[in-house]
């Protein structure tokens, strides 16, 4: 009987040892899986950061080439970019959008530093507009400049929708009623210069400082943080860090 008890005890010990071994193996597998998941997350974060760095660097390389093209030289392009960085600190818009607007204005003969770009940014900010509305108004104005005259499509569908007071503001500047503005537009009697001069003055009088006031709010602070992050990534991309890696 004692011999049987001893054998049973040995069997029990062997079973416990085997169970302990399986438990240890299971723990090792769990730990390995956790390490794999963590590694995947790290690689994913790194890949995402690298992709963002490349995208930002590539975009601003293109924009700087465009700035050089519309300003006439690399030095003038650098000066324009520095002006844009300072300009954008006082607007809730994204630096990329403002830079593209500068390039488009300059390309069609509108000097962005003479007040129209600032007035447009202030007007969009006043009405709580988004980058999409700003870009839409920019597209409308560049089309007007390209055609040489103000036409109904740009007035109503692009500029007028982005800035609700743009049409009555133009009528006031011309000393006519809104219906009379439409008639003049249909006749092709309002040149791009007349319209832009009217809006430059009108935007400043009605909305001057709206962008800067918005920068004192939470949305303005978030916009500044986004631009700061974008400029940081661009500086990294231009530093040659990728070629050294």
PDB file of C-alpha atoms in Angstrom:
ATOM      1  CA  UNK A   1       0.000   0.000   0.000  1.00  0.00           C
ATOM      2  CA  UNK A   2       2.818   2.403   0.898  1.00  0.00           C
ATOM      3  CA  UNK A   3       4.469   1.580  -2.421  1.00  0.00           C
ATOM      4  CA  UNK A   4       1.231   2.482  -4.233  1.00  0.00           C
ATOM      5  CA  UNK A   5       1.008   5.770  -2.333  1.00  0.00           C
ATOM      6  CA  UNK A   6       4.578   6.578  -3.305  1.00  0.00           C
ATOM      7  CA  UNK A   7       3.857   5.912  -7.001  1.00  0.00           C
ATOM      8  CA  UNK A   8       0.688   7.986  -6.847  1.00  0.00           C
ATOM      9  CA  UNK A   9       2.664  10.822  -5.280  1.00  0.00           C
ATOM     10  CA  UNK A  10       5.279  10.613  -7.999  1.00  0.00           C
ATOM     11  CA  UNK A  11       2.564  10.710 -10.663  1.00  0.00           C
ATOM     12  CA  UNK A  12       0.931  13.711  -9.050  1.00  0.00           C
ATOM     13  CA  UNK A  13       4.284  15.507  -8.886  1.00  0.00           C
ATOM     14  CA  UNK A  14       4.918  14.746 -12.537  1.00  0.00           C
ATOM     15  CA  UNK A  15       1.515  16.091 -13.506  1.00  0.00           C
ATOM     16  CA  UNK A  16       2.066  19.259 -11.494  1.00  0.00           C
ATOM     17  CA  UNK A  17       5.491  19.696 -13.093  1.00  0.00           C
ATOM     18  CA  UNK A  18       3.991  19.210 -16.551  1.00  0.00           C
ATOM     19  CA  UNK A  19       1.181  21.707 -15.771  1.00  0.00           C
ATOM     20  CA  UNK A  20       3.740  24.182 -14.496  1.00  0.00           C
ATOM     21  CA  UNK A  21       5.724  23.776 -17.709  1.00  0.00           C
ATOM     22  CA  UNK A  22       2.645  24.382 -19.832  1.00  0.00           C
ATOM     23  CA  UNK A  23       1.774  27.415 -17.721  1.00  0.00           C
ATOM     24  CA  UNK A  24       5.280  28.814 -18.212  1.00  0.00           C
ATOM     25  CA  UNK A  25       5.075  28.203 -21.951  1.00  0.00           C
ATOM     26  CA  UNK A  26       1.689  29.934 -22.102  1.00  0.00           C
ATOM     27  CA  UNK A  27       3.080  32.938 -20.209  1.00  0.00           C
ATOM     28  CA  UNK A  28       6.042  33.080 -22.585  1.00  0.00           C
ATOM     29  CA  UNK A  29       3.691  33.004 -25.596  1.00  0.00           C
ATOM     30  CA  UNK A  30       1.553  35.782 -24.110  1.00  0.00           C
ATOM     31  CA  UNK A  31       4.659  37.870 -23.399  1.00  0.00           C
ATOM     32  CA  UNK A  32       5.933  37.256 -26.934  1.00  0.00           C
ATOM     33  CA  UNK A  33       2.584  38.326 -28.408  1.00  0.00           C
ATOM     34  CA  UNK A  34       2.578  41.483 -26.290  1.00  0.00           C
ATOM     35  CA  UNK A  35       6.102  42.293 -27.423  1.00  0.00           C
ATOM     36  CA  UNK A  36       5.083  41.733 -31.048  1.00  0.00           C
ATOM     37  CA  UNK A  37       2.038  44.012 -30.694  1.00  0.00           C
ATOM     38  CA  UNK A  38       4.154  46.699 -29.025  1.00  0.00           C
ATOM     39  CA  UNK A  39       6.739  46.405 -31.781  1.00  0.00           C
ATOM     40  CA  UNK A  40       4.033  46.728 -34.424  1.00  0.00           C
ATOM     41  CA  UNK A  41       2.705  49.874 -32.724  1.00  0.00           C
ATOM     42  CA  UNK A  42       6.178  51.406 -32.533  1.00  0.00           C
ATOM     43  CA  UNK A  43       6.852  50.636 -36.192  1.00  0.00           C
ATOM     44  CA  UNK A  44       3.426  52.034 -37.119  1.00  0.00           C
ATOM     45  CA  UNK A  45       4.044  55.278 -35.205  1.00  0.00           C
ATOM     46  CA  UNK A  46       7.506  55.648 -36.716  1.00  0.00           C
ATOM     47  CA  UNK A  47       6.201  54.971 -40.231  1.00  0.00           C
ATOM     48  CA  UNK A  48       3.391  57.487 -39.729  1.00  0.00           C
ATOM     49  CA  UNK A  49       5.786  60.150 -38.460  1.00  0.00           C
ATOM     50  CA  UNK A  50       8.205  59.497 -41.335  1.00  0.00           C
ATOM     51  CA  UNK A  51       5.375  59.695 -43.878  1.00  0.00           C
ATOM     52  CA  UNK A  52       4.163  63.000 -42.411  1.00  0.00           C
ATOM     53  CA  UNK A  53       7.717  64.357 -42.442  1.00  0.00           C
ATOM     54  CA  UNK A  54       8.169  63.418 -46.101  1.00  0.00           C
ATOM     55  CA  UNK A  55       4.776  64.829 -47.091  1.00  0.00           C
ATOM     56  CA  UNK A  56       5.343  68.172 -45.343  1.00  0.00           C
ATOM     57  CA  UNK A  57       8.884  68.469 -46.667  1.00  0.00           C
ATOM     58  CA  UNK A  58       7.750  67.654 -50.195  1.00  0.00           C
ATOM     59  CA  UNK A  59       4.849  70.124 -50.121  1.00  0.00           C
ATOM     60  CA  UNK A  60       7.006  72.998 -48.947  1.00  0.00           C
ATOM     61  CA  UNK A  61       9.726  72.205 -51.447  1.00  0.00           C
ATOM     62  CA  UNK A  62       7.104  72.552 -54.187  1.00  0.00           C
ATOM     63  CA  UNK A  63       5.706  75.742 -52.671  1.00  0.00           C
ATOM     64  CA  UNK A  64       9.160  77.316 -52.415  1.00  0.00           C
ATOM     65  CA  UNK A  65       9.854  76.461 -56.059  1.00  0.00           C
ATOM     66  CA  UNK A  66       6.552  78.110 -56.963  1.00  0.00           C
ATOM     67  CA  UNK A  67       7.425  81.161 -54.853  1.00  0.00           C
ATOM     68  CA  UNK A  68      10.748  81.446 -56.670  1.00  0.00           C
ATOM     69  CA  UNK A  69       8.903  81.208 -59.973  1.00  0.00           C
ATOM     70  CA  UNK A  70       6.358  83.960 -59.264  1.00  0.00           C
ATOM     71  CA  UNK A  71       8.796  86.301 -57.495  1.00  0.00           C
ATOM     72  CA  UNK A  72      11.648  85.895 -59.964  1.00  0.00           C
ATOM     73  CA  UNK A  73      14.514  84.536 -57.869  1.00  0.00           C
ATOM     74  CA  UNK A  74      15.453  82.208 -55.012  1.00  0.00           C
ATOM     75  CA  UNK A  75      16.241  85.174 -52.752  1.00  0.00           C
ATOM     76  CA  UNK A  76      12.896  86.825 -53.491  1.00  0.00           C
ATOM     77  CA  UNK A  77      11.162  83.494 -52.905  1.00  0.00           C
ATOM     78  CA  UNK A  78      12.831  83.127 -49.489  1.00  0.00           C
ATOM     79  CA  UNK A  79      11.840  86.693 -48.597  1.00  0.00           C
ATOM     80  CA  UNK A  80       8.245  85.982 -49.642  1.00  0.00           C
ATOM     81  CA  UNK A  81       8.158  82.811 -47.526  1.00  0.00           C
ATOM     82  CA  UNK A  82       9.468  84.710 -44.496  1.00  0.00           C
ATOM     83  CA  UNK A  83       6.753  87.338 -45.074  1.00  0.00           C
ATOM     84  CA  UNK A  84       4.126  84.598 -45.262  1.00  0.00           C
ATOM     85  CA  UNK A  85       5.271  82.935 -42.030  1.00  0.00           C
ATOM     86  CA  UNK A  86       4.975  86.279 -40.203  1.00  0.00           C
ATOM     87  CA  UNK A  87       1.668  87.089 -41.936  1.00  0.00           C
ATOM     88  CA  UNK A  88       0.163  83.741 -41.014  1.00  0.00           C
ATOM     89  CA  UNK A  89       0.946  84.105 -37.304  1.00  0.00           C
ATOM     90  CA  UNK A  90      -1.873  86.666 -37.259  1.00  0.00           C
ATOM     91  CA  UNK A  91      -4.476  84.593 -39.128  1.00  0.00           C
ATOM     92  CA  UNK A  92      -6.404  81.408 -38.227  1.00  0.00           C
ATOM     93  CA  UNK A  93      -5.581  79.957 -41.647  1.00  0.00           C
ATOM     94  CA  UNK A  94      -3.024  77.252 -42.370  1.00  0.00           C
ATOM     95  CA  UNK A  95       0.349  78.312 -43.745  1.00  0.00           C
ATOM     96  CA  UNK A  96       0.051  75.987 -46.740  1.00  0.00           C
ATOM     97  CA  UNK A  97      -3.262  77.582 -47.803  1.00  0.00           C
ATOM     98  CA  UNK A  98      -1.956  81.129 -47.393  1.00  0.00           C
ATOM     99  CA  UNK A  99       1.207  80.290 -49.348  1.00  0.00           C
ATOM    100  CA  UNK A 100      -0.803  78.793 -52.201  1.00  0.00           C
ATOM    101  CA  UNK A 101      -3.024  81.899 -52.225  1.00  0.00           C
ATOM    102  CA  UNK A 102       0.083  84.110 -52.397  1.00  0.00           C
ATOM    103  CA  UNK A 103       1.423  82.127 -55.360  1.00  0.00           C
ATOM    104  CA  UNK A 104      -1.901  82.274 -57.218  1.00  0.00           C
ATOM    105  CA  UNK A 105      -2.347  86.016 -56.610  1.00  0.00           C
ATOM    106  CA  UNK A 106       1.201  86.789 -57.680  1.00  0.00           C
ATOM    107  CA  UNK A 107       0.848  84.638 -60.790  1.00  0.00           C
ATOM    108  CA  UNK A 108      -2.165  86.619 -62.072  1.00  0.00           C
ATOM    109  CA  UNK A 109      -0.724  90.031 -61.259  1.00  0.00           C
ATOM    110  CA  UNK A 110      -2.262  90.696 -57.828  1.00  0.00           C
ATOM    111  CA  UNK A 111       0.306  91.914 -55.289  1.00  0.00           C
ATOM    112  CA  UNK A 112      -0.577  89.886 -52.156  1.00  0.00           C
ATOM    113  CA  UNK A 113       1.274  92.309 -49.884  1.00  0.00           C
ATOM    114  CA  UNK A 114      -0.881  95.324 -50.831  1.00  0.00           C
ATOM    115  CA  UNK A 115      -3.899  94.513 -48.672  1.00  0.00           C
ATOM    116  CA  UNK A 116      -6.207  92.219 -50.635  1.00  0.00           C
ATOM    117  CA  UNK A 117      -4.850  88.986 -49.121  1.00  0.00           C
ATOM    118  CA  UNK A 118      -5.056  90.437 -45.601  1.00  0.00           C
ATOM    119  CA  UNK A 119      -8.551  91.766 -46.249  1.00  0.00           C
ATOM    120  CA  UNK A 120      -9.687  88.415 -47.580  1.00  0.00           C
ATOM    121  CA  UNK A 121      -8.259  86.593 -44.543  1.00  0.00           C
ATOM    122  CA  UNK A 122     -10.006  89.060 -42.211  1.00  0.00           C
ATOM    123  CA  UNK A 123     -13.325  88.739 -44.048  1.00  0.00           C
ATOM    124  CA  UNK A 124     -13.265  84.938 -43.940  1.00  0.00           C
ATOM    125  CA  UNK A 125     -12.272  85.007 -40.249  1.00  0.00           C
ATOM    126  CA  UNK A 126     -15.096  87.442 -39.433  1.00  0.00           C
ATOM    127  CA  UNK A 127     -17.691  85.060 -40.832  1.00  0.00           C
ATOM    128  CA  UNK A 128     -16.099  82.078 -39.097  1.00  0.00           C
ATOM    129  CA  UNK A 129     -15.060  80.642 -42.409  1.00  0.00           C
ATOM    130  CA  UNK A 130     -12.864  77.630 -42.997  1.00  0.00           C
ATOM    131  CA  UNK A 131      -9.826  77.090 -45.174  1.00  0.00           C
ATOM    132  CA  UNK A 132     -12.212  75.754 -47.832  1.00  0.00           C
ATOM    133  CA  UNK A 133     -14.091  79.061 -47.951  1.00  0.00           C
ATOM    134  CA  UNK A 134     -10.835  81.004 -48.071  1.00  0.00           C
ATOM    135  CA  UNK A 135      -9.531  78.823 -50.915  1.00  0.00           C
ATOM    136  CA  UNK A 136     -12.827  79.172 -52.773  1.00  0.00           C
ATOM    137  CA  UNK A 137     -12.690  82.975 -52.565  1.00  0.00           C
ATOM    138  CA  UNK A 138      -9.043  82.930 -53.684  1.00  0.00           C
ATOM    139  CA  UNK A 139      -9.977  80.785 -56.683  1.00  0.00           C
ATOM    140  CA  UNK A 140     -12.771  83.207 -57.588  1.00  0.00           C
ATOM    141  CA  UNK A 141     -10.504  86.234 -57.397  1.00  0.00           C
ATOM    142  CA  UNK A 142      -7.732  84.637 -59.438  1.00  0.00           C
ATOM    143  CA  UNK A 143     -10.283  83.696 -62.114  1.00  0.00           C
ATOM    144  CA  UNK A 144     -11.520  87.300 -62.168  1.00  0.00           C
ATOM    145  CA  UNK A 145      -7.930  88.493 -62.606  1.00  0.00           C
ATOM    146  CA  UNK A 146      -7.347  85.959 -65.362  1.00  0.00           C
ATOM    147  CA  UNK A 147     -10.433  87.110 -67.293  1.00  0.00           C
ATOM    148  CA  UNK A 148      -9.840  90.797 -66.626  1.00  0.00           C
ATOM    149  CA  UNK A 149     -13.490  91.418 -65.738  1.00  0.00           C
ATOM    150  CA  UNK A 150     -15.815  90.414 -62.941  1.00  0.00           C
ATOM    151  CA  UNK A 151     -18.330  87.769 -64.029  1.00  0.00           C
ATOM    152  CA  UNK A 152     -21.424  86.352 -62.377  1.00  0.00           C
ATOM    153  CA  UNK A 153     -20.013  82.887 -61.656  1.00  0.00           C
ATOM    154  CA  UNK A 154     -17.138  84.203 -59.556  1.00  0.00           C
ATOM    155  CA  UNK A 155     -19.203  86.957 -57.941  1.00  0.00           C
ATOM    156  CA  UNK A 156     -22.077  84.790 -56.767  1.00  0.00           C
ATOM    157  CA  UNK A 157     -20.765  81.257 -56.475  1.00  0.00           C
ATOM    158  CA  UNK A 158     -17.236  81.729 -55.159  1.00  0.00           C
ATOM    159  CA  UNK A 159     -16.603  85.173 -53.716  1.00  0.00           C
ATOM    160  CA  UNK A 160     -20.201  85.926 -52.707  1.00  0.00           C
ATOM    161  CA  UNK A 161     -20.767  82.554 -51.024  1.00  0.00           C
ATOM    162  CA  UNK A 162     -17.517  82.775 -49.061  1.00  0.00           C
ATOM    163  CA  UNK A 163     -18.034  86.412 -48.019  1.00  0.00           C
ATOM    164  CA  UNK A 164     -21.779  87.224 -47.806  1.00  0.00           C
ATOM    165  CA  UNK A 165     -21.263  91.019 -47.800  1.00  0.00           C
ATOM    166  CA  UNK A 166     -18.928  91.105 -50.811  1.00  0.00           C
ATOM    167  CA  UNK A 167     -21.678  92.006 -53.296  1.00  0.00           C
ATOM    168  CA  UNK A 168     -23.342  94.843 -51.324  1.00  0.00           C
ATOM    169  CA  UNK A 169     -19.860  96.088 -50.419  1.00  0.00           C
ATOM    170  CA  UNK A 170     -18.998  96.326 -54.113  1.00  0.00           C
ATOM    171  CA  UNK A 171     -22.304  98.100 -54.831  1.00  0.00           C
ATOM    172  CA  UNK A 172     -21.596 100.670 -52.119  1.00  0.00           C
ATOM    173  CA  UNK A 173     -18.095 101.329 -53.463  1.00  0.00           C
ATOM    174  CA  UNK A 174     -19.501 101.899 -56.970  1.00  0.00           C
ATOM    175  CA  UNK A 175     -22.388 104.042 -55.734  1.00  0.00           C
ATOM    176  CA  UNK A 176     -25.048 101.746 -57.204  1.00  0.00           C
ATOM    177  CA  UNK A 177     -27.598  99.211 -56.005  1.00  0.00           C
ATOM    178  CA  UNK A 178     -27.042  95.447 -55.916  1.00  0.00           C
ATOM    179  CA  UNK A 179     -29.319  94.844 -58.941  1.00  0.00           C
ATOM    180  CA  UNK A 180     -27.346  97.491 -60.804  1.00  0.00           C
ATOM    181  CA  UNK A 181     -24.121  95.668 -59.908  1.00  0.00           C
ATOM    182  CA  UNK A 182     -25.541  92.532 -61.522  1.00  0.00           C
ATOM    183  CA  UNK A 183     -26.384  94.476 -64.675  1.00  0.00           C
ATOM    184  CA  UNK A 184     -22.875  95.934 -64.829  1.00  0.00           C
ATOM    185  CA  UNK A 185     -21.398  92.466 -64.366  1.00  0.00           C
ATOM    186  CA  UNK A 186     -23.570  91.079 -67.173  1.00  0.00           C
ATOM    187  CA  UNK A 187     -22.302  93.886 -69.396  1.00  0.00           C
ATOM    188  CA  UNK A 188     -18.679  93.118 -68.472  1.00  0.00           C
ATOM    189  CA  UNK A 189     -18.356  96.682 -67.196  1.00  0.00           C
ATOM    190  CA  UNK A 190     -16.555  95.966 -63.917  1.00  0.00           C
ATOM    191  CA  UNK A 191     -12.852  95.298 -64.386  1.00  0.00           C
ATOM    192  CA  UNK A 192     -10.799  93.165 -62.039  1.00  0.00           C
ATOM    193  CA  UNK A 193      -8.944  96.274 -60.813  1.00  0.00           C
ATOM    194  CA  UNK A 194     -12.167  98.111 -59.925  1.00  0.00           C
ATOM    195  CA  UNK A 195     -13.480  95.091 -58.009  1.00  0.00           C
ATOM    196  CA  UNK A 196     -10.216  94.385 -56.181  1.00  0.00           C
ATOM    197  CA  UNK A 197      -9.704  98.029 -55.204  1.00  0.00           C
ATOM    198  CA  UNK A 198     -13.259  98.177 -53.855  1.00  0.00           C
ATOM    199  CA  UNK A 199     -12.834  94.975 -51.841  1.00  0.00           C
ATOM    200  CA  UNK A 200      -9.394  95.891 -50.526  1.00  0.00           C
ATOM    201  CA  UNK A 201     -10.795  99.086 -49.014  1.00  0.00           C
ATOM    202  CA  UNK A 202     -14.122  97.552 -48.017  1.00  0.00           C
ATOM    203  CA  UNK A 203     -12.656  94.489 -46.305  1.00  0.00           C
ATOM    204  CA  UNK A 204     -10.282  96.642 -44.274  1.00  0.00           C
ATOM    205  CA  UNK A 205     -13.043  99.014 -43.161  1.00  0.00           C
ATOM    206  CA  UNK A 206     -15.521  96.271 -42.273  1.00  0.00           C
ATOM    207  CA  UNK A 207     -13.330  93.417 -41.041  1.00  0.00           C
ATOM    208  CA  UNK A 208      -9.881  94.856 -40.301  1.00  0.00           C
ATOM    209  CA  UNK A 209      -8.195  92.994 -37.447  1.00  0.00           C
ATOM    210  CA  UNK A 210     -10.708  90.118 -37.418  1.00  0.00           C
ATOM    211  CA  UNK A 211      -7.992  87.535 -38.056  1.00  0.00           C
ATOM    212  CA  UNK A 212      -5.829  88.776 -35.208  1.00  0.00           C
ATOM    213  CA  UNK A 213      -8.769  88.892 -32.798  1.00  0.00           C
ATOM    214  CA  UNK A 214      -9.601  85.301 -33.664  1.00  0.00           C
ATOM    215  CA  UNK A 215      -6.034  84.294 -32.819  1.00  0.00           C
ATOM    216  CA  UNK A 216      -6.785  85.125 -29.176  1.00  0.00           C
ATOM    217  CA  UNK A 217      -9.368  82.298 -29.085  1.00  0.00           C
ATOM    218  CA  UNK A 218      -8.890  78.540 -28.735  1.00  0.00           C
ATOM    219  CA  UNK A 219      -9.336  77.880 -32.483  1.00  0.00           C
ATOM    220  CA  UNK A 220      -6.646  80.485 -33.149  1.00  0.00           C
ATOM    221  CA  UNK A 221      -4.286  78.863 -30.659  1.00  0.00           C
ATOM    222  CA  UNK A 222      -4.858  75.448 -32.253  1.00  0.00           C
ATOM    223  CA  UNK A 223      -4.155  76.942 -35.688  1.00  0.00           C
ATOM    224  CA  UNK A 224      -0.851  78.361 -34.429  1.00  0.00           C
ATOM    225  CA  UNK A 225       0.123  75.001 -32.945  1.00  0.00           C
ATOM    226  CA  UNK A 226      -0.581  73.253 -36.241  1.00  0.00           C
ATOM    227  CA  UNK A 227       1.542  75.760 -38.121  1.00  0.00           C
ATOM    228  CA  UNK A 228       4.359  75.469 -35.561  1.00  0.00           C
ATOM    229  CA  UNK A 229       4.330  71.667 -35.968  1.00  0.00           C
ATOM    230  CA  UNK A 230       4.304  71.997 -39.766  1.00  0.00           C
ATOM    231  CA  UNK A 231       7.256  74.396 -39.708  1.00  0.00           C
ATOM    232  CA  UNK A 232       9.137  72.059 -37.350  1.00  0.00           C
ATOM    233  CA  UNK A 233       8.617  69.101 -39.689  1.00  0.00           C
ATOM    234  CA  UNK A 234       9.646  71.232 -42.659  1.00  0.00           C
ATOM    235  CA  UNK A 235      12.820  72.328 -40.851  1.00  0.00           C
ATOM    236  CA  UNK A 236      13.640  68.668 -40.114  1.00  0.00           C
ATOM    237  CA  UNK A 237      13.018  67.678 -43.722  1.00  0.00           C
ATOM    238  CA  UNK A 238      15.212  70.500 -45.050  1.00  0.00           C
ATOM    239  CA  UNK A 239      18.000  69.801 -42.534  1.00  0.00           C
ATOM    240  CA  UNK A 240      19.079  66.638 -44.348  1.00  0.00           C
ATOM    241  CA  UNK A 241      18.175  64.363 -41.452  1.00  0.00           C
ATOM    242  CA  UNK A 242      16.614  61.821 -43.831  1.00  0.00           C
ATOM    243  CA  UNK A 243      19.715  61.536 -45.991  1.00  0.00           C
ATOM    244  CA  UNK A 244      21.858  61.011 -42.899  1.00  0.00           C
ATOM    245  CA  UNK A 245      19.604  58.276 -41.503  1.00  0.00           C
TER     246      UNK A 245
END
